Amino acid sequence: MPEQMICTICGKGLEAAKRGRPRRFCSPACRARAYRARKTAEPAQASSTANRAPKDEVGTAQLTAGRITRAGIAIADAEGLDALSMRRVATELGSSVMALYRHVASKDDLVALMVEAALTEVLLPDTPARNWRHGLERAAHRDWELYHRHPWILSKVLVTTRTHSSRALAADSESAFSAFDGLGLEPADAFRYMFMFASYVQGVALTYVSDVEAERQARNSGRRAANSAGQAGSSLFEPGAYPRLGPAMRAGADPWDLDALFASGLAGVLDGIAADLARRGIG
């Protein structure tokens, strides 16, 4: 992740600098905190070996919310959110758990910072969409890439009746809704179309994320788990066992090509929105 994409102190997403050096801090307050941390570290670095601070204290001076956030993302990408803990992050950074809590209040706060950082990593479009369909296609493939890069994030951004408290997620949704600009849609209609669209994208992503997790568990369990999954699937393909399901699975999902299925299904969803707009004389 580019260093300038998040504040090195609090982990908030940063807009790219228009000119000059890349930004490192989101506010004067964070810049001041970084300055104080450097001043605290300098005496320890200049002192003799006999007077050096304990290892945990030296590590604390080097820690930032940004470093902690990036370490959390690396763990979640490789092993899933279940493997994430403040103790595990501290181990990866060579620090104490208590040192982490001076920068990040809790694991929940860490996950929130990770979501913000991961969302800002995949840049929003900087040009207007050609039309509403192009805008939604662009949003769908951006999210599809995000879920492949960070499978753990899906559970934290799923469409839900509870509002997610995330500036980056709100910016992402605002960008997607801009696809409808110029159509004169009522807000309720824009929401209905977006709900249909997002539910499809995230629904297929759930299949992908489930496969990623199943493969991870199989690796951890050894051959027995992988073989049992193969044996369970083989019964579907026995001649006559499932006269409708079997041929369909052999034709469309043997082997699975989720990228192709995702693109095909997305076209169908957008065709449905187009038909509804045409029925109402819009667009």
XYZ file of C-alpha atoms in Angstrom:
283
model
C 0.000 0.000 0.000
C 1.437 3.409 -0.862
C 2.605 5.189 2.281
C 0.715 8.385 1.481
C -2.650 6.637 1.199
C -3.261 6.630 4.963
C -2.229 8.878 7.814
C 0.830 7.353 9.499
C -0.539 8.272 12.916
C -4.299 7.573 12.937
C -4.692 5.443 9.800
C -7.337 7.665 8.158
C -7.451 7.707 4.369
C -5.637 10.596 2.674
C -6.310 12.336 -0.599
C -3.309 12.358 -2.926
C -1.300 15.592 -2.783
C -1.835 17.765 -5.858
C 1.781 18.870 -5.826
C 4.961 18.513 -3.802
C 5.764 15.707 -1.401
C 3.198 12.987 -0.636
C 1.029 13.684 2.406
C 1.757 11.692 5.544
C -0.686 13.168 8.045
C -4.408 13.962 7.922
C -4.298 16.959 10.263
C -1.983 19.277 12.219
C -2.865 17.291 15.346
C -1.480 14.065 13.866
C 1.597 15.914 12.625
C 2.170 17.190 16.173
C 1.785 13.676 17.584
C 4.408 12.408 15.140
C 6.776 15.219 16.156
C 6.341 14.400 19.859
C 6.971 10.702 19.140
C 10.220 11.539 17.342
C 11.367 13.798 20.176
C 10.615 11.017 22.647
C 12.607 8.507 20.606
C 15.691 10.677 20.037
C 17.053 10.606 23.620
C 16.712 6.815 23.737
C 18.602 6.439 20.454
C 21.368 8.795 21.594
C 21.922 7.198 25.007
C 24.547 4.589 25.782
C 23.756 0.881 25.819
C 23.576 0.891 29.590
C 20.960 3.638 29.621
C 18.789 2.445 26.711
C 15.048 2.021 27.254
C 13.637 -1.516 27.398
C 12.802 -3.113 24.040
C 9.022 -2.559 24.412
C 9.505 1.161 25.036
C 11.745 1.586 21.997
C 9.183 -0.315 19.906
C 6.418 1.940 21.195
C 8.197 5.032 19.924
C 8.366 3.471 16.460
C 4.725 2.376 16.358
C 2.001 4.304 14.551
C -1.644 3.522 13.888
C -0.695 3.271 10.225
C 1.916 0.563 10.841
C -0.463 -1.342 13.095
C -3.217 -1.102 10.476
C -0.985 -2.408 7.699
C 0.155 -5.307 9.874
C -3.473 -6.165 10.626
C -4.338 -6.152 6.925
C -1.402 -8.435 6.114
C -2.542 -10.963 8.736
C -6.192 -10.861 7.637
C -5.242 -11.185 3.948
C -3.120 -14.255 4.632
C -5.122 -16.002 7.344
C -8.556 -14.360 7.679
C -10.061 -12.200 10.398
C -10.253 -15.134 12.814
C -6.456 -15.080 13.009
C -6.380 -11.369 13.843
C -5.754 -10.304 17.424
C -3.933 -7.467 19.094
C -1.413 -9.976 20.457
C -0.767 -11.395 16.987
C -0.239 -7.899 15.539
C 2.114 -7.048 18.407
C 4.129 -10.187 17.687
C 4.407 -9.299 13.997
C 5.628 -5.802 14.885
C 7.994 -6.959 17.625
C 6.200 -4.929 20.259
C 4.098 -5.443 23.362
C 0.308 -5.615 23.295
C 0.060 -2.647 25.669
C 2.153 -0.573 23.266
C -0.455 -1.164 20.547
C -3.246 0.078 22.789
C -1.542 3.481 22.990
C -2.318 3.920 19.280
C -5.422 1.747 18.675
C -8.064 1.440 21.388
C -9.338 -2.084 20.593
C -9.474 -4.848 18.013
C -12.783 -3.436 16.741
C -11.121 -0.058 16.207
C -8.249 -1.776 14.418
C -10.641 -3.568 12.053
C -12.384 -0.239 11.353
C -9.021 1.308 10.435
C -8.236 -1.700 8.239
C -11.535 -1.296 6.367
C -10.855 2.397 5.751
C -7.319 1.709 4.526
C -8.360 -1.170 2.244
C -11.207 0.821 0.708
C -9.015 3.844 -0.034
C -6.371 1.565 -1.552
C -8.616 0.882 -4.588
C -9.002 4.365 -6.038
C -12.390 5.771 -6.970
C -12.893 6.752 -10.639
C -11.664 10.253 -11.421
C -13.766 10.651 -14.596
C -17.560 10.671 -15.039
C -19.216 7.484 -16.273
C -20.356 7.415 -19.915
C -23.843 6.402 -18.774
C -25.550 4.703 -15.838
C -24.690 1.205 -17.055
C -21.010 1.997 -17.477
C -20.996 3.564 -14.009
C -22.441 0.459 -12.343
C -20.181 -1.890 -14.318
C -17.186 0.129 -13.181
C -18.345 0.039 -9.545
C -19.016 -3.710 -9.714
C -15.580 -4.608 -11.059
C -13.905 -2.271 -8.557
C -15.645 -4.087 -5.695
C -14.943 -7.497 -7.240
C -11.238 -6.616 -7.290
C -11.444 -5.404 -3.681
C -12.985 -8.676 -2.453
C -10.302 -10.680 -4.240
C -7.533 -8.559 -2.751
C -9.002 -8.524 0.763
C -11.599 -11.333 1.163
C -12.026 -10.560 4.874
C -13.488 -7.116 4.143
C -16.739 -8.455 2.668
C -18.266 -9.210 6.067
C -17.567 -5.610 7.119
C -19.189 -3.894 4.115
C -22.166 -6.161 3.364
C -25.480 -4.496 2.546
C -27.314 -4.349 5.859
C -30.200 -2.570 7.551
C -27.635 -1.218 10.026
C -25.617 1.734 8.763
C -21.864 1.183 8.609
C -19.908 4.027 10.200
C -17.244 4.461 7.542
C -16.280 7.528 5.560
C -14.502 5.465 2.926
C -17.509 3.167 2.481
C -19.818 6.177 2.244
C -17.549 7.666 -0.443
C -17.577 4.356 -2.302
C -21.392 4.230 -2.227
C -21.672 7.898 -3.226
C -19.502 7.164 -6.262
C -21.696 4.219 -7.250
C -24.907 6.260 -6.866
C -23.449 8.905 -9.177
C -24.051 6.442 -12.029
C -27.698 7.512 -11.893
C -26.911 11.226 -12.305
C -29.017 12.840 -14.998
C -31.781 10.213 -14.963
C -34.045 12.215 -12.655
C -34.676 9.211 -10.405
C -36.489 9.569 -7.118
C -34.155 8.697 -4.211
C -36.284 5.645 -3.342
C -35.924 4.314 -6.896
C -32.166 4.912 -6.898
C -31.956 2.995 -3.611
C -34.028 0.106 -5.011
C -31.800 -0.273 -8.045
C -28.635 0.024 -5.963
C -29.883 -2.569 -3.479
C -30.507 -5.008 -6.337
C -27.092 -4.283 -7.832
C -25.088 -4.451 -4.588
C -26.888 -7.593 -3.395
C -25.890 -9.372 -6.601
C -22.236 -8.262 -6.477
C -21.841 -9.180 -2.817
C -23.805 -12.408 -3.220
C -21.379 -13.742 -5.834
C -18.483 -12.420 -3.751
C -19.751 -14.532 -0.844
C -19.259 -17.606 -3.023
C -15.679 -16.559 -3.744
C -14.891 -15.710 -0.110
C -16.427 -19.002 1.039
C -14.154 -20.888 -1.355
C -11.109 -18.981 -0.099
C -11.965 -19.883 3.495
C -12.662 -23.531 2.609
C -9.285 -23.811 0.882
C -7.563 -22.250 3.890
C -9.236 -24.718 6.247
C -8.346 -27.612 3.945
C -4.688 -26.581 3.976
C -4.745 -26.394 7.751
C -6.486 -29.769 8.066
C -4.416 -31.649 5.517
C -5.470 -34.029 2.772
C -8.453 -35.525 4.576
C -10.506 -32.313 4.402
C -9.657 -31.736 0.739
C -10.481 -35.331 -0.234
C -13.782 -35.399 1.653
C -14.910 -32.297 -0.211
C -14.098 -33.977 -3.521
C -15.984 -37.142 -2.551
C -19.062 -35.129 -1.575
C -19.082 -33.362 -4.948
C -18.626 -36.543 -7.008
C -22.055 -37.911 -6.045
C -23.677 -35.047 -7.971
C -22.223 -36.344 -11.218
C -23.298 -39.968 -11.021
C -25.482 -40.755 -14.071
C -29.164 -40.407 -13.239
C -28.594 -39.502 -9.579
C -29.789 -35.925 -10.056
C -31.202 -35.659 -13.613
C -31.559 -31.862 -13.511
C -28.838 -30.752 -11.130
C -26.110 -33.048 -12.456
C -26.197 -31.955 -16.128
C -26.499 -28.291 -15.136
C -23.494 -28.496 -12.831
C -21.428 -30.356 -15.427
C -22.294 -27.795 -18.105
C -22.011 -24.585 -16.115
C -19.804 -25.201 -13.129
C -17.303 -27.908 -14.025
C -14.873 -26.305 -13.542
C -16.105 -23.163 -11.823
C -15.236 -19.895 -13.561
C -16.487 -17.305 -11.097
C -15.134 -14.364 -13.090
C -17.147 -15.402 -16.149
C -20.242 -16.214 -14.096
C -19.934 -12.873 -12.297
C -19.750 -10.925 -15.570
C -22.663 -12.847 -17.087
C -24.887 -12.410 -14.059
C -23.993 -8.724 -13.775
C -25.116 -8.189 -17.376
C -28.435 -9.820 -16.504
C -28.958 -7.582 -13.475
C -28.180 -4.468 -15.508
C -30.502 -5.671 -18.291
C -33.242 -5.897 -15.675
C -32.618 -2.333 -14.489
C -32.572 -1.139 -18.114
C -35.898 -2.843 -18.813
C -37.473 -1.268 -15.747
C -36.155 2.182 -16.700
C -37.508 1.741 -20.228
C -40.912 0.644 -18.926
C -41.063 3.855 -16.923
C -39.831 5.967 -19.836
C -36.528 6.892 -18.137
C -33.098 7.004 -19.717
